[in-house]
Amino acid sequence: MYRATFGELPALGVGLGFRRPYLADIFQHRESIDFLEIIADHYLGPSRKTEEELGLLAQHFTLLPHGLNLSIGSAEGIDAGYLQKMARLVRKIDPPWWSEHLGFTRAGGMHIGQFSPLPYTRAAIEVVCRNMDRVKRVIDAPLMLENITYMVSLPMAEMTEGDFLAEVVERTGCGILLDVTNLHINAINHRFGPQDYLGRLPLERIVQLHFAGVEAQDGLLIDSHAQPTGPEIWDLLQTVLARAPVRGMILERDENLPPVEGLLDELRRARDMGREAGRWQ
Amino acid sequence: MDILRAIDNMHGPVFLLAYGAFVAAVIAIVALAQRLRDPTRGLPPPLVPSSPDPYEIAFLRGGKNEVTRLAIFELVGKGHLHVLAPGKEPKDWQVDRSSGSLGQSCDGTSIQRRVFGAVQKPTKAAEIFSGGVPGQLDEYLTPYDARLKEEQLLANADMVARGRRVYVGGLGLMAAPGLFKLATALAEHRGNIFFLVVMAVIAVSVYTGAASPPRTTARGRAYLRSLQLAYASTERSKESSLGTRESSPTRLPEPSISGSSSPGLAMAAAPVALLPAIFGFEVLEGTSFDSLKQMFSQGSRGGAGCGAGCGGGCGGCGGCGGCGG
């Protein structure tokens, strides 16, 4: 279903992962922010205040919902209640696409509380495909799956992470939200080349990018989303933009919040990169 | 005639109860009618602008009185006026000049200059309104009035006229039984009309507050709500830009508002005056401008009053209550 629509997805440009402390700033600098990515889980409940906030944001920006708890890799299946709430949200804001993580957050009926990586096996691919069939019956907007970071490489892998992601999107018809920072972190922590990883992916499926700064802790890189974007990330972004028909990029910043001007500088730089690569005007 | 006879024959306390219920119903129906006949209901509000004009927002929210209050806030914040508190009662507090002139730093266009010019000596809040200071700003507010009416955020002349007809009609309907009862009581030389008169006064006051044609349209109220949502995080962190009650009024830099709530963030380019413009003087509570908030919440009770100052009735001021705060 999605294969036929990738070429028709709009080029959105460069936007910001919406965080409430920046609410007034995004209105004051609306012309510098092309679109917003919202944490879908913040808007799934019936609170009047969040409904009003969602309405206000939707009036001013294209919104892309980014889910946290779909748990597309759960062997026990998708939570029906969560899926229905997500469907309602997607119908309400009618985004060009939405996104989730290629991993799982639930197992044995319990919430793990963080994204856990899937084993890169054929059995895991079957689980994801089965869950995606259910999702597609309820939500017809295109879904982009994001690569997550992982501290431990699970044993008994039958393929590389890149091959796993490639086969999942091929079988499910999803697109890719390539988190360039996560790719860099995994490449350093697990000693593989990001170019090799990119070489495995169907580049035409890379619709959206995430980028953020990295932090080092105990000899490993972590995706804290608490630092400015570093030079190695900018280099990797340039490589991806040159090769993939990216439609949108989102800067993520969750902690150690700087003055908004710092974020706007990063958005400007990313926008210029995308323009030079011919991704948007 | 049967109904008139029934009213005439009704025992006093019974009449008062029935009449009270009738008045309450008329007030509710007319107030609802005023809202329902608003042609802007359902229209989406305008987008939140990148550089909102605090004076336009204040004018939308509370008319010329609110603009006057905002100008005083900025004059105090810039050090051109200061608050004198000779006693404990805020109604006796005054604003006075800190310097003889505004110099170069003040906004030369005017609203602040005109308000500053009106404060020739220590002046109480009530005196500012009763002395006609808001009326002196009319020439500066006319462009705001025109634009806001064009955007359908304020009721235009046609809407106001229709609203007044509904108001007058409802007032007549509400008053008729009471006036008839009063007339028959006087004709029969009955003197027990005290409670009827008191009820009439209260009824007219409540009716005027609730059923006057709103000055702000539904679209205007939705726009104000959008602004309040957009600046909600700024309102929550108001102490970072407005100081705390324990300190002297924070000298307002230019430009100056923090759009973000995290500490240590640089100020983005938006005036601090946006906070009282969007949220009203109540937002100054607990900040270094708390004295202004207290002063102006008392001010109107001795002054011109809501109806005269707001130019549309307290209900139409969008937050008039009380006109001084």
PDB file of N, CA and C in Angstrom, chain A residues 20-31 48-49 51-56 59-61 256-261, chain B residues 44-50 225-226 229-234 236 257 259-262 264-270 274:
ATOM      1  N   ARG A  20       7.450  21.260  25.331  1.00  0.00           N
ATOM      2  CA  ARG A  20       6.625  22.338  25.867  1.00  0.00           C
ATOM      3  C   ARG A  20       7.392  23.576  26.333  1.00  0.00           C
ATOM      4  N   PRO A  21       8.599  23.444  26.902  1.00  0.00           N
ATOM      5  CA  PRO A  21       9.297  24.685  27.300  1.00  0.00           C
ATOM      6  C   PRO A  21       9.515  25.653  26.147  1.00  0.00           C
ATOM      7  N   TYR A  22       9.482  25.148  24.925  1.00  0.00           N
ATOM      8  CA  TYR A  22       9.707  26.014  23.767  1.00  0.00           C
ATOM      9  C   TYR A  22       8.410  26.488  23.116  1.00  0.00           C
ATOM     10  N   LEU A  23       7.290  26.313  23.800  1.00  0.00           N
ATOM     11  CA  LEU A  23       6.006  26.597  23.167  1.00  0.00           C
ATOM     12  C   LEU A  23       5.926  28.029  22.644  1.00  0.00           C
ATOM     13  N   ALA A  24       6.227  29.004  23.489  1.00  0.00           N
ATOM     14  CA  ALA A  24       6.139  30.395  23.020  1.00  0.00           C
ATOM     15  C   ALA A  24       7.179  30.664  21.934  1.00  0.00           C
ATOM     16  N   ASP A  25       8.375  30.071  22.094  1.00  0.00           N
ATOM     17  CA  ASP A  25       9.447  30.305  21.115  1.00  0.00           C
ATOM     18  C   ASP A  25       9.052  29.858  19.723  1.00  0.00           C
ATOM     19  N   ILE A  26       8.363  28.733  19.608  1.00  0.00           N
ATOM     20  CA  ILE A  26       8.052  28.246  18.262  1.00  0.00           C
ATOM     21  C   ILE A  26       7.064  29.164  17.560  1.00  0.00           C
ATOM     22  N   PHE A  27       6.218  29.857  18.316  1.00  0.00           N
ATOM     23  CA  PHE A  27       5.327  30.816  17.674  1.00  0.00           C
ATOM     24  C   PHE A  27       6.080  32.079  17.296  1.00  0.00           C
ATOM     25  N   GLN A  28       7.027  32.461  18.116  1.00  0.00           N
ATOM     26  CA  GLN A  28       7.802  33.659  17.804  1.00  0.00           C
ATOM     27  C   GLN A  28       8.726  33.428  16.615  1.00  0.00           C
ATOM     28  N   HIS A  29       9.058  32.168  16.328  1.00  0.00           N
ATOM     29  CA  HIS A  29       9.996  31.869  15.238  1.00  0.00           C
ATOM     30  C   HIS A  29       9.373  30.906  14.241  1.00  0.00           C
ATOM     31  N   ARG A  30       8.101  31.087  14.007  1.00  0.00           N
ATOM     32  CA  ARG A  30       7.363  30.138  13.163  1.00  0.00           C
ATOM     33  C   ARG A  30       7.961  30.022  11.766  1.00  0.00           C
ATOM     34  N   GLU A  31       8.481  31.122  11.255  1.00  0.00           N
ATOM     35  CA  GLU A  31       9.002  31.108   9.881  1.00  0.00           C
ATOM     36  C   GLU A  31      10.292  30.286   9.776  1.00  0.00           C
ATOM     37  N   ARG A  48      -8.635  18.033  28.336  1.00  0.00           N
ATOM     38  CA  ARG A  48      -9.041  19.200  27.552  1.00  0.00           C
ATOM     39  C   ARG A  48      -7.846  20.083  27.224  1.00  0.00           C
ATOM     40  N   LYS A  49      -6.907  20.157  28.171  1.00  0.00           N
ATOM     41  CA  LYS A  49      -5.753  21.029  27.966  1.00  0.00           C
ATOM     42  C   LYS A  49      -4.886  20.518  26.813  1.00  0.00           C
ATOM     43  N   GLU A  51      -5.897  18.625  24.379  1.00  0.00           N
ATOM     44  CA  GLU A  51      -6.679  18.786  23.150  1.00  0.00           C
ATOM     45  C   GLU A  51      -6.519  20.206  22.606  1.00  0.00           C
ATOM     46  N   GLU A  52      -6.604  21.177  23.516  1.00  0.00           N
ATOM     47  CA  GLU A  52      -6.454  22.578  23.093  1.00  0.00           C
ATOM     48  C   GLU A  52      -5.065  22.817  22.530  1.00  0.00           C
ATOM     49  N   GLU A  53      -4.063  22.280  23.220  1.00  0.00           N
ATOM     50  CA  GLU A  53      -2.686  22.475  22.754  1.00  0.00           C
ATOM     51  C   GLU A  53      -2.496  21.844  21.384  1.00  0.00           C
ATOM     52  N   LEU A  54      -3.028  20.643  21.213  1.00  0.00           N
ATOM     53  CA  LEU A  54      -2.913  19.959  19.928  1.00  0.00           C
ATOM     54  C   LEU A  54      -3.592  20.770  18.825  1.00  0.00           C
ATOM     55  N   GLY A  55      -4.774  21.286  19.129  1.00  0.00           N
ATOM     56  CA  GLY A  55      -5.486  22.101  18.148  1.00  0.00           C
ATOM     57  C   GLY A  55      -4.703  23.342  17.766  1.00  0.00           C
ATOM     58  N   LEU A  56      -4.094  23.972  18.771  1.00  0.00           N
ATOM     59  CA  LEU A  56      -3.310  25.172  18.509  1.00  0.00           C
ATOM     60  C   LEU A  56      -2.107  24.852  17.631  1.00  0.00           C
ATOM     61  N   GLN A  59      -3.083  24.038  14.041  1.00  0.00           N
ATOM     62  CA  GLN A  59      -3.507  25.212  13.274  1.00  0.00           C
ATOM     63  C   GLN A  59      -2.304  25.918  12.645  1.00  0.00           C
ATOM     64  N   HIS A  60      -1.143  25.801  13.301  1.00  0.00           N
ATOM     65  CA  HIS A  60       0.006  26.587  12.877  1.00  0.00           C
ATOM     66  C   HIS A  60       1.083  25.780  12.146  1.00  0.00           C
ATOM     67  N   PHE A  61       1.109  24.462  12.367  1.00  0.00           N
ATOM     68  CA  PHE A  61       2.195  23.652  11.803  1.00  0.00           C
ATOM     69  C   PHE A  61       1.661  22.338  11.241  1.00  0.00           C
ATOM     70  N   ASN A 256      18.981  19.705  28.899  1.00  0.00           N
ATOM     71  CA  ASN A 256      20.021  20.729  28.786  1.00  0.00           C
ATOM     72  C   ASN A 256      19.607  21.742  27.719  1.00  0.00           C
ATOM     73  N   LEU A 257      18.369  22.229  27.862  1.00  0.00           N
ATOM     74  CA  LEU A 257      17.785  23.054  26.811  1.00  0.00           C
ATOM     75  C   LEU A 257      18.521  24.374  26.663  1.00  0.00           C
ATOM     76  N   PRO A 258      18.939  24.675  25.458  1.00  0.00           N
ATOM     77  CA  PRO A 258      19.647  25.938  25.222  1.00  0.00           C
ATOM     78  C   PRO A 258      18.655  27.048  24.885  1.00  0.00           C
ATOM     79  N   PRO A 259      19.127  28.284  24.759  1.00  0.00           N
ATOM     80  CA  PRO A 259      18.257  29.322  24.188  1.00  0.00           C
ATOM     81  C   PRO A 259      17.809  28.882  22.808  1.00  0.00           C
ATOM     82  N   VAL A 260      16.629  29.286  22.438  1.00  0.00           N
ATOM     83  CA  VAL A 260      16.053  28.781  21.190  1.00  0.00           C
ATOM     84  C   VAL A 260      16.915  29.139  19.974  1.00  0.00           C
ATOM     85  N   GLU A 261      17.658  30.236  20.071  1.00  0.00           N
ATOM     86  CA  GLU A 261      18.500  30.632  18.931  1.00  0.00           C
ATOM     87  C   GLU A 261      19.498  29.530  18.559  1.00  0.00           C
TER      88      GLU A 261
ATOM     89  N   PRO B  44     -12.456  29.835  12.831  1.00  0.00           N
ATOM     90  CA  PRO B  44     -11.170  29.625  13.482  1.00  0.00           C
ATOM     91  C   PRO B  44     -10.538  30.961  13.832  1.00  0.00           C
ATOM     92  N   PRO B  45      -9.832  31.041  14.951  1.00  0.00           N
ATOM     93  CA  PRO B  45      -9.183  32.300  15.304  1.00  0.00           C
ATOM     94  C   PRO B  45      -8.009  32.572  14.383  1.00  0.00           C
ATOM     95  N   PRO B  46      -7.552  33.823  14.322  1.00  0.00           N
ATOM     96  CA  PRO B  46      -6.354  34.115  13.541  1.00  0.00           C
ATOM     97  C   PRO B  46      -5.155  33.363  14.104  1.00  0.00           C
ATOM     98  N   LEU B  47      -4.113  33.209  13.277  1.00  0.00           N
ATOM     99  CA  LEU B  47      -2.893  32.573  13.757  1.00  0.00           C
ATOM    100  C   LEU B  47      -2.228  33.451  14.815  1.00  0.00           C
ATOM    101  N   VAL B  48      -1.529  32.833  15.731  1.00  0.00           N
ATOM    102  CA  VAL B  48      -0.742  33.577  16.713  1.00  0.00           C
ATOM    103  C   VAL B  48       0.408  34.251  15.965  1.00  0.00           C
ATOM    104  N   PRO B  49       0.508  35.556  16.054  1.00  0.00           N
ATOM    105  CA  PRO B  49       1.553  36.231  15.274  1.00  0.00           C
ATOM    106  C   PRO B  49       2.935  36.000  15.874  1.00  0.00           C
ATOM    107  N   SER B  50       3.954  36.147  15.041  1.00  0.00           N
ATOM    108  CA  SER B  50       5.324  36.007  15.532  1.00  0.00           C
ATOM    109  C   SER B  50       5.679  37.154  16.470  1.00  0.00           C
ATOM    110  N   ARG B 225      -7.725  33.052  23.775  1.00  0.00           N
ATOM    111  CA  ARG B 225      -7.436  31.739  24.350  1.00  0.00           C
ATOM    112  C   ARG B 225      -6.199  31.129  23.671  1.00  0.00           C
ATOM    113  N   SER B 226      -6.089  31.302  22.342  1.00  0.00           N
ATOM    114  CA  SER B 226      -4.903  30.808  21.619  1.00  0.00           C
ATOM    115  C   SER B 226      -3.634  31.461  22.156  1.00  0.00           C
ATOM    116  N   LEU B 229      -2.747  30.024  25.511  1.00  0.00           N
ATOM    117  CA  LEU B 229      -2.141  28.692  25.378  1.00  0.00           C
ATOM    118  C   LEU B 229      -0.706  28.797  24.888  1.00  0.00           C
ATOM    119  N   ALA B 230      -0.502  29.654  23.882  1.00  0.00           N
ATOM    120  CA  ALA B 230       0.835  29.765  23.283  1.00  0.00           C
ATOM    121  C   ALA B 230       1.854  30.271  24.292  1.00  0.00           C
ATOM    122  N   TYR B 231       1.426  31.140  25.183  1.00  0.00           N
ATOM    123  CA  TYR B 231       2.351  31.729  26.150  1.00  0.00           C
ATOM    124  C   TYR B 231       2.194  31.136  27.549  1.00  0.00           C
ATOM    125  N   ALA B 232       1.575  29.981  27.642  1.00  0.00           N
ATOM    126  CA  ALA B 232       1.338  29.357  28.942  1.00  0.00           C
ATOM    127  C   ALA B 232       2.651  29.064  29.679  1.00  0.00           C
ATOM    128  N   SER B 233       3.661  28.588  28.954  1.00  0.00           N
ATOM    129  CA  SER B 233       4.923  28.258  29.621  1.00  0.00           C
ATOM    130  C   SER B 233       5.612  29.524  30.113  1.00  0.00           C
ATOM    131  N   THR B 234       5.441  30.616  29.385  1.00  0.00           N
ATOM    132  CA  THR B 234       6.020  31.890  29.806  1.00  0.00           C
ATOM    133  C   THR B 234       5.328  32.389  31.065  1.00  0.00           C
ATOM    134  N   ARG B 236       3.981  30.522  33.307  1.00  0.00           N
ATOM    135  CA  ARG B 236       4.384  29.692  34.455  1.00  0.00           C
ATOM    136  C   ARG B 236       5.742  30.115  34.991  1.00  0.00           C
ATOM    137  N   ILE B 257      11.467  39.075  26.656  1.00  0.00           N
ATOM    138  CA  ILE B 257      10.659  38.082  27.347  1.00  0.00           C
ATOM    139  C   ILE B 257      11.321  36.734  27.204  1.00  0.00           C
ATOM    140  N   GLY B 259      10.843  33.077  26.403  1.00  0.00           N
ATOM    141  CA  GLY B 259       9.825  32.191  25.863  1.00  0.00           C
ATOM    142  C   GLY B 259       9.890  30.830  26.496  1.00  0.00           C
ATOM    143  N   SER B 260      10.956  30.513  27.192  1.00  0.00           N
ATOM    144  CA  SER B 260      11.139  29.153  27.700  1.00  0.00           C
ATOM    145  C   SER B 260      11.213  29.169  29.203  1.00  0.00           C
ATOM    146  N   SER B 261      10.866  28.046  29.806  1.00  0.00           N
ATOM    147  CA  SER B 261      10.780  28.035  31.244  1.00  0.00           C
ATOM    148  C   SER B 261      12.074  27.575  31.905  1.00  0.00           C
ATOM    149  N   SER B 262      13.014  27.065  31.160  1.00  0.00           N
ATOM    150  CA  SER B 262      14.237  26.572  31.782  1.00  0.00           C
ATOM    151  C   SER B 262      15.086  27.743  32.255  1.00  0.00           C
ATOM    152  N   GLY B 264      18.147  30.217  33.101  1.00  0.00           N
ATOM    153  CA  GLY B 264      19.371  30.564  32.402  1.00  0.00           C
ATOM    154  C   GLY B 264      19.200  30.749  30.920  1.00  0.00           C
ATOM    155  N   LEU B 265      17.996  30.632  30.437  1.00  0.00           N
ATOM    156  CA  LEU B 265      17.822  30.811  28.997  1.00  0.00           C
ATOM    157  C   LEU B 265      17.855  32.293  28.661  1.00  0.00           C
ATOM    158  N   ALA B 266      18.415  32.585  27.512  1.00  0.00           N
ATOM    159  CA  ALA B 266      18.452  33.973  27.075  1.00  0.00           C
ATOM    160  C   ALA B 266      17.048  34.421  26.715  1.00  0.00           C
ATOM    161  N   MET B 267      16.865  35.702  26.765  1.00  0.00           N
ATOM    162  CA  MET B 267      15.575  36.248  26.431  1.00  0.00           C
ATOM    163  C   MET B 267      15.386  36.252  24.922  1.00  0.00           C
ATOM    164  N   ALA B 268      14.250  35.809  24.487  1.00  0.00           N
ATOM    165  CA  ALA B 268      13.914  35.905  23.070  1.00  0.00           C
ATOM    166  C   ALA B 268      13.313  37.285  22.826  1.00  0.00           C
ATOM    167  N   ALA B 269      13.160  37.617  21.565  1.00  0.00           N
ATOM    168  CA  ALA B 269      12.766  38.980  21.240  1.00  0.00           C
ATOM    169  C   ALA B 269      11.261  39.149  21.300  1.00  0.00           C
ATOM    170  N   ALA B 270      10.709  39.326  22.469  1.00  0.00           N
ATOM    171  CA  ALA B 270       9.295  39.650  22.587  1.00  0.00           C
ATOM    172  C   ALA B 270       9.124  40.444  23.870  1.00  0.00           C
ATOM    173  N   LEU B 274       3.829  41.526  27.063  1.00  0.00           N
ATOM    174  CA  LEU B 274       2.908  40.497  26.558  1.00  0.00           C
ATOM    175  C   LEU B 274       2.228  39.751  27.691  1.00  0.00           C
TER     176      LEU B 274
END
